[in-house]
C-alpha cells in the first residue's frame, strides 16, 4: 500500500505543477493499481483523469477506458457511492433514463440524503416537461405525480426530524432546498395551482440572489403571486435591484400560462 501511495503522490505532485500530460500521469497510476488493484482512491483518481481528458478531447477511447476502469471497481465494491456518481454524471446528458434509475436506487440506499431527492425531483420534472411538449399526457402526469410524492416524503421526513428532542444532536442537513422548491413550484404553477406554487416557493426564498437558483425561486414566486392578482413588493424590489431584466422574465412566465 505504501508503494501505491508513493506512486499516487507523484501524480498529485505533477498535477499541481500544471505541466503534466495524461501520458505522464497514467503510468504511475497504472503501476499503483497493479500493486493494489482494490485501492479505490487510486482507481477513482484514474477514472477522474480519464474522464477529464475525454471532456477536453471528445475522444471516445478515454471514456471507454474510464468506463472499463469503473466496471473493475464495481466488481470489488458493489455499493461504492463514488463509483456510482460517475455513472450518474455520464448518463445524465445522453442516457437520462439510466440516470433516473440510478437516483431511484439511491433513494432506497440513502433515504436521508437530500441531494438524491433534489436530483430525482429535477429529473422527473424534466421528463414531465418533455412528455408534455410531446403531447404525452399520461407520461407527463406520471412524472409529475412521482415528483410530488418525493416532495411530500421530504416534508414528512423533515417533520420527523423536527420532532426529535433538541437534546439529541442531529448532524443531517435535510429539508426543502431551493432546487426542490423551484421544481415543485413550477410543477404546481403548470397545474394552475398558483397558491400552492407561491407557498412552496416562498418557503425557499433567499436574500442570496447572486445564486441563480435563488433568483429562479424568487422569479417564479412573484409570477405565482401575479397569477392570483397579488404581489410582494419587497421581494420584487430585491430581485429588480439585482437584475432589472427580471421584470420581463416574470411577465413572460405570467403571460405564457
CSV table of C-alpha atoms in Angstrom, one decimal:
chain,number,residue,atom,x,y,z
A,1,UNK,CA,0.0,0.0,0.0
A,2,UNK,CA,2.9,2.3,0.8
A,3,UNK,CA,4.3,2.0,-2.7
A,4,UNK,CA,0.9,2.7,-4.2
A,5,UNK,CA,0.6,5.8,-2.1
A,6,UNK,CA,4.0,6.9,-3.3
A,7,UNK,CA,3.0,6.5,-6.9
A,8,UNK,CA,-0.2,8.4,-6.3
A,9,UNK,CA,1.7,11.2,-4.5
A,10,UNK,CA,3.9,11.6,-7.6
A,11,UNK,CA,0.8,12.0,-9.8
A,12,UNK,CA,-0.7,14.6,-7.4
A,13,UNK,CA,2.6,16.5,-7.4
A,14,UNK,CA,2.7,16.6,-11.2
A,15,UNK,CA,-0.9,17.8,-11.3
A,16,UNK,CA,-0.1,20.6,-9.0
A,17,UNK,CA,2.6,21.9,-11.3
A,18,UNK,CA,0.0,22.2,-14.1
A,19,UNK,CA,2.5,20.9,-16.7
A,20,UNK,CA,1.8,17.2,-16.7
A,21,UNK,CA,0.0,15.5,-19.6
A,22,UNK,CA,-2.0,12.3,-19.5
A,23,UNK,CA,0.8,10.2,-20.8
A,24,UNK,CA,3.0,11.2,-17.9
A,25,UNK,CA,0.2,10.8,-15.3
A,26,UNK,CA,-1.2,7.4,-16.2
A,27,UNK,CA,1.9,5.2,-15.8
A,28,UNK,CA,2.3,5.8,-12.1
A,29,UNK,CA,-1.4,5.3,-11.5
A,30,UNK,CA,-1.3,2.1,-13.5
A,31,UNK,CA,1.7,0.9,-11.5
A,32,UNK,CA,-0.1,1.7,-8.3
A,33,UNK,CA,-3.2,-0.2,-9.3
A,34,UNK,CA,-1.1,-3.2,-10.4
A,35,UNK,CA,0.3,-3.3,-6.9
A,36,UNK,CA,-3.0,-2.8,-5.2
A,37,UNK,CA,-6.0,-3.4,-7.6
A,38,UNK,CA,-8.5,-2.8,-4.8
A,39,UNK,CA,-7.2,0.7,-3.9
A,40,UNK,CA,-10.4,2.7,-4.5
A,41,UNK,CA,-8.7,6.1,-4.1
A,42,UNK,CA,-6.2,5.5,-6.8
A,43,UNK,CA,-8.8,4.0,-9.1
A,44,UNK,CA,-11.1,6.9,-8.6
A,45,UNK,CA,-8.3,9.4,-9.4
A,46,UNK,CA,-7.5,7.5,-12.6
A,47,UNK,CA,-11.2,7.5,-13.7
A,48,UNK,CA,-11.5,11.2,-13.0
A,49,UNK,CA,-8.4,12.0,-15.1
A,50,UNK,CA,-9.6,9.8,-17.9
A,51,UNK,CA,-13.0,11.4,-18.0
A,52,UNK,CA,-11.5,14.9,-17.8
A,53,UNK,CA,-9.4,14.0,-20.9
A,54,UNK,CA,-12.5,12.8,-22.7
A,55,UNK,CA,-14.3,16.0,-21.9
A,56,UNK,CA,-11.5,18.0,-23.3
A,57,UNK,CA,-10.8,15.9,-26.4
A,58,UNK,CA,-14.2,14.2,-27.1
A,59,UNK,CA,-12.1,11.2,-28.0
A,60,UNK,CA,-14.3,8.2,-27.1
A,61,UNK,CA,-11.4,6.0,-26.2
A,62,UNK,CA,-10.8,7.9,-23.0
A,63,UNK,CA,-14.5,7.4,-21.9
A,64,UNK,CA,-14.3,3.8,-22.8
A,65,UNK,CA,-11.2,3.3,-20.7
A,66,UNK,CA,-12.8,5.3,-17.8
A,67,UNK,CA,-15.9,3.1,-18.0
A,68,UNK,CA,-13.9,-0.1,-18.1
A,69,UNK,CA,-11.9,1.1,-15.0
A,70,UNK,CA,-15.2,1.9,-13.2
A,71,UNK,CA,-16.5,-1.6,-14.1
A,72,UNK,CA,-13.5,-3.1,-12.4
A,73,UNK,CA,-14.0,-1.1,-9.3
A,74,UNK,CA,-17.7,-2.1,-9.2
A,75,UNK,CA,-16.7,-5.8,-9.3
A,76,UNK,CA,-14.9,-5.3,-6.0
A,77,UNK,CA,-17.1,-2.6,-4.4
A,78,UNK,CA,-20.7,-3.1,-5.2
A,79,UNK,CA,-22.0,-0.2,-3.1
A,80,UNK,CA,-19.2,2.3,-3.7
A,81,UNK,CA,-21.0,5.6,-3.9
A,82,UNK,CA,-18.1,7.4,-5.6
A,83,UNK,CA,-18.2,4.9,-8.4
A,84,UNK,CA,-21.9,5.3,-8.9
A,85,UNK,CA,-21.6,9.1,-9.0
A,86,UNK,CA,-19.6,8.7,-12.2
A,87,UNK,CA,-22.4,6.6,-13.7
A,88,UNK,CA,-24.9,9.3,-12.8
A,89,UNK,CA,-22.8,12.1,-14.3
A,90,UNK,CA,-22.1,10.2,-17.5
A,91,UNK,CA,-25.7,9.1,-18.0
A,92,UNK,CA,-27.3,12.5,-17.2
A,93,UNK,CA,-26.7,14.0,-20.6
A,94,UNK,CA,-27.1,11.1,-23.0
A,95,UNK,CA,-29.0,8.5,-21.0
A,96,UNK,CA,-31.3,10.3,-18.7
A,97,UNK,CA,-33.5,7.2,-18.1
A,98,UNK,CA,-30.5,5.4,-16.7
A,99,UNK,CA,-29.6,8.5,-14.6
A,100,UNK,CA,-33.2,8.4,-13.2
A,101,UNK,CA,-32.9,4.7,-12.5
A,102,UNK,CA,-29.7,5.4,-10.6
A,103,UNK,CA,-31.2,8.0,-8.3
A,104,UNK,CA,-34.3,5.9,-7.6
A,105,UNK,CA,-31.9,3.2,-6.4
A,106,UNK,CA,-30.1,5.8,-4.4
A,107,UNK,CA,-33.3,6.9,-2.7
A,108,UNK,CA,-33.6,3.4,-1.2
A,109,UNK,CA,-29.9,3.3,-0.1
A,110,UNK,CA,-29.6,6.8,1.2
A,111,UNK,CA,-33.1,7.9,2.3
A,112,UNK,CA,-31.7,10.8,4.4
A,113,UNK,CA,-29.6,12.4,1.6
A,114,UNK,CA,-31.4,15.4,0.4
A,115,UNK,CA,-29.2,15.6,-2.7
A,116,UNK,CA,-30.7,12.4,-4.0
A,117,UNK,CA,-34.2,13.8,-3.6
A,118,UNK,CA,-33.1,17.0,-5.4
A,119,UNK,CA,-31.8,15.0,-8.4
A,120,UNK,CA,-34.8,12.7,-8.6
A,121,UNK,CA,-37.3,15.6,-8.5
A,122,UNK,CA,-35.3,17.6,-11.1
A,123,UNK,CA,-35.2,14.6,-13.4
A,124,UNK,CA,-38.9,13.8,-13.0
A,125,UNK,CA,-39.7,17.5,-13.8
A,126,UNK,CA,-37.5,17.3,-16.9
A,127,UNK,CA,-39.2,14.1,-18.1
A,128,UNK,CA,-42.7,15.7,-17.3
A,129,UNK,CA,-41.8,18.8,-19.4
A,130,UNK,CA,-40.6,16.7,-22.3
A,131,UNK,CA,-43.6,14.4,-22.2
A,132,UNK,CA,-45.9,17.4,-22.0
A,133,UNK,CA,-44.2,19.1,-25.0
A,134,UNK,CA,-44.8,15.9,-27.0
A,135,UNK,CA,-48.4,15.6,-26.1
A,136,UNK,CA,-47.9,12.5,-23.9
A,137,UNK,CA,-50.3,13.5,-21.1
A,138,UNK,CA,-50.3,10.2,-19.2
A,139,UNK,CA,-46.5,10.0,-19.1
A,140,UNK,CA,-46.3,13.7,-18.1
A,141,UNK,CA,-48.7,13.1,-15.2
A,142,UNK,CA,-46.8,10.0,-14.0
A,143,UNK,CA,-43.7,12.0,-13.7
A,144,UNK,CA,-45.5,14.9,-12.0
A,145,UNK,CA,-47.0,12.5,-9.5
A,146,UNK,CA,-43.6,10.9,-8.8
A,147,UNK,CA,-42.0,14.3,-8.2
A,148,UNK,CA,-44.9,15.4,-5.9
A,149,UNK,CA,-44.7,12.1,-4.0
A,150,UNK,CA,-41.0,12.7,-3.4
A,151,UNK,CA,-41.6,16.2,-2.3
A,152,UNK,CA,-44.2,15.1,0.3
A,153,UNK,CA,-41.7,12.5,1.5
A,154,UNK,CA,-39.2,15.2,2.1
A,155,UNK,CA,-41.8,17.2,4.1
A,156,UNK,CA,-42.7,14.2,6.2
A,157,UNK,CA,-39.1,13.3,6.9
A,158,UNK,CA,-38.4,16.9,7.8
A,159,UNK,CA,-41.3,16.8,10.3
A,160,UNK,CA,-39.9,13.7,11.8
A,161,UNK,CA,-36.5,15.4,12.3
A,162,UNK,CA,-38.1,18.5,13.8
A,163,UNK,CA,-39.9,16.2,16.3
A,164,UNK,CA,-36.7,14.9,17.7
A,165,UNK,CA,-35.9,16.4,21.1
A,166,UNK,CA,-33.4,19.3,21.0
A,167,UNK,CA,-31.2,17.4,23.4
A,168,UNK,CA,-30.4,14.9,20.7
A,169,UNK,CA,-27.9,16.3,18.2
A,170,UNK,CA,-28.6,15.5,14.5
A,171,UNK,CA,-25.9,16.2,12.0
A,172,UNK,CA,-28.1,15.6,8.9
A,173,UNK,CA,-28.9,18.6,6.8
A,174,UNK,CA,-32.3,17.7,5.5
A,175,UNK,CA,-35.2,19.8,4.2
A,176,UNK,CA,-36.7,21.6,1.2
A,177,UNK,CA,-33.8,23.1,-0.8
A,178,UNK,CA,-34.1,26.0,-3.4
A,179,UNK,CA,-33.7,23.4,-6.2
A,180,UNK,CA,-36.6,21.3,-4.8
A,181,UNK,CA,-38.8,24.3,-4.2
A,182,UNK,CA,-38.1,25.6,-7.7
A,183,UNK,CA,-39.0,22.4,-9.5
A,184,UNK,CA,-42.1,21.6,-7.4
A,185,UNK,CA,-43.3,25.2,-7.5
A,186,UNK,CA,-43.0,25.2,-11.3
A,187,UNK,CA,-44.9,21.9,-11.5
A,188,UNK,CA,-47.7,23.4,-9.3
A,189,UNK,CA,-47.7,26.5,-11.4
A,190,UNK,CA,-48.1,24.4,-14.6
A,191,UNK,CA,-51.1,22.7,-12.9
A,192,UNK,CA,-52.5,26.3,-12.3
A,193,UNK,CA,-52.4,25.7,-8.6
A,194,UNK,CA,-50.9,29.2,-8.1
A,195,UNK,CA,-51.5,29.4,-4.4
A,196,UNK,CA,-49.6,26.1,-3.7
A,197,UNK,CA,-46.8,27.2,-6.1
A,198,UNK,CA,-46.4,30.5,-4.2
A,199,UNK,CA,-46.4,28.8,-0.8
A,200,UNK,CA,-43.8,26.2,-1.9
A,201,UNK,CA,-41.6,28.9,-3.5
A,202,UNK,CA,-42.0,31.3,-0.5
A,203,UNK,CA,-40.6,28.6,1.8
A,204,UNK,CA,-37.2,28.7,-0.1
A,205,UNK,CA,-36.8,32.4,-0.7
A,206,UNK,CA,-33.2,33.6,0.0
A,207,UNK,CA,-31.6,37.0,0.0
A,208,UNK,CA,-28.5,35.5,-1.6
A,209,UNK,CA,-29.6,36.5,-5.1
A,210,UNK,CA,-26.1,36.1,-6.5
A,211,UNK,CA,-27.1,32.5,-6.7
A,212,UNK,CA,-29.0,31.9,-10.0
A,213,UNK,CA,-31.1,29.2,-8.3
A,214,UNK,CA,-32.3,31.6,-5.7
A,215,UNK,CA,-33.3,34.1,-8.4
A,216,UNK,CA,-35.3,31.4,-10.2
A,217,UNK,CA,-37.2,30.7,-6.9
A,218,UNK,CA,-38.0,34.4,-6.4
A,219,UNK,CA,-39.0,34.9,-10.1
A,220,UNK,CA,-41.5,32.1,-10.1
A,221,UNK,CA,-42.8,33.1,-6.6
A,222,UNK,CA,-43.6,36.6,-7.9
A,223,UNK,CA,-45.2,35.1,-11.0
A,224,UNK,CA,-47.3,32.8,-8.9
A,225,UNK,CA,-48.5,35.8,-6.9
A,226,UNK,CA,-49.2,37.8,-10.0
A,227,UNK,CA,-51.5,35.0,-11.3
A,228,UNK,CA,-53.5,35.4,-8.1
A,229,UNK,CA,-53.7,39.2,-8.5
A,230,UNK,CA,-51.3,39.6,-5.6
A,231,UNK,CA,-47.8,40.9,-5.2
A,232,UNK,CA,-44.9,41.1,-2.8
A,233,UNK,CA,-43.3,44.5,-3.4
A,234,UNK,CA,-40.4,43.9,-1.0
A,235,UNK,CA,-39.3,40.8,-3.0
A,236,UNK,CA,-39.9,42.5,-6.3
A,237,UNK,CA,-37.6,45.3,-5.2
A,238,UNK,CA,-34.9,42.9,-4.1
A,239,UNK,CA,-35.0,41.0,-7.3
A,240,UNK,CA,-35.1,44.0,-9.6
A,241,UNK,CA,-32.2,45.6,-7.7
A,242,UNK,CA,-30.2,42.5,-8.6
A,243,UNK,CA,-31.3,42.4,-12.2
A,244,UNK,CA,-33.9,44.8,-13.7
A,245,UNK,CA,-34.4,42.3,-16.5
A,246,UNK,CA,-36.2,40.0,-14.1
A,247,UNK,CA,-39.3,42.1,-14.6
A,248,UNK,CA,-39.5,40.9,-18.2
A,249,UNK,CA,-38.8,37.3,-17.2
A,250,UNK,CA,-41.7,37.4,-14.7
A,251,UNK,CA,-44.1,38.9,-17.3
A,252,UNK,CA,-43.2,36.1,-19.7
A,253,UNK,CA,-44.0,33.5,-17.2
A,254,UNK,CA,-47.3,35.1,-16.3
A,255,UNK,CA,-48.3,35.5,-20.0
A,256,UNK,CA,-47.3,32.0,-21.0
A,257,UNK,CA,-49.7,30.2,-18.7
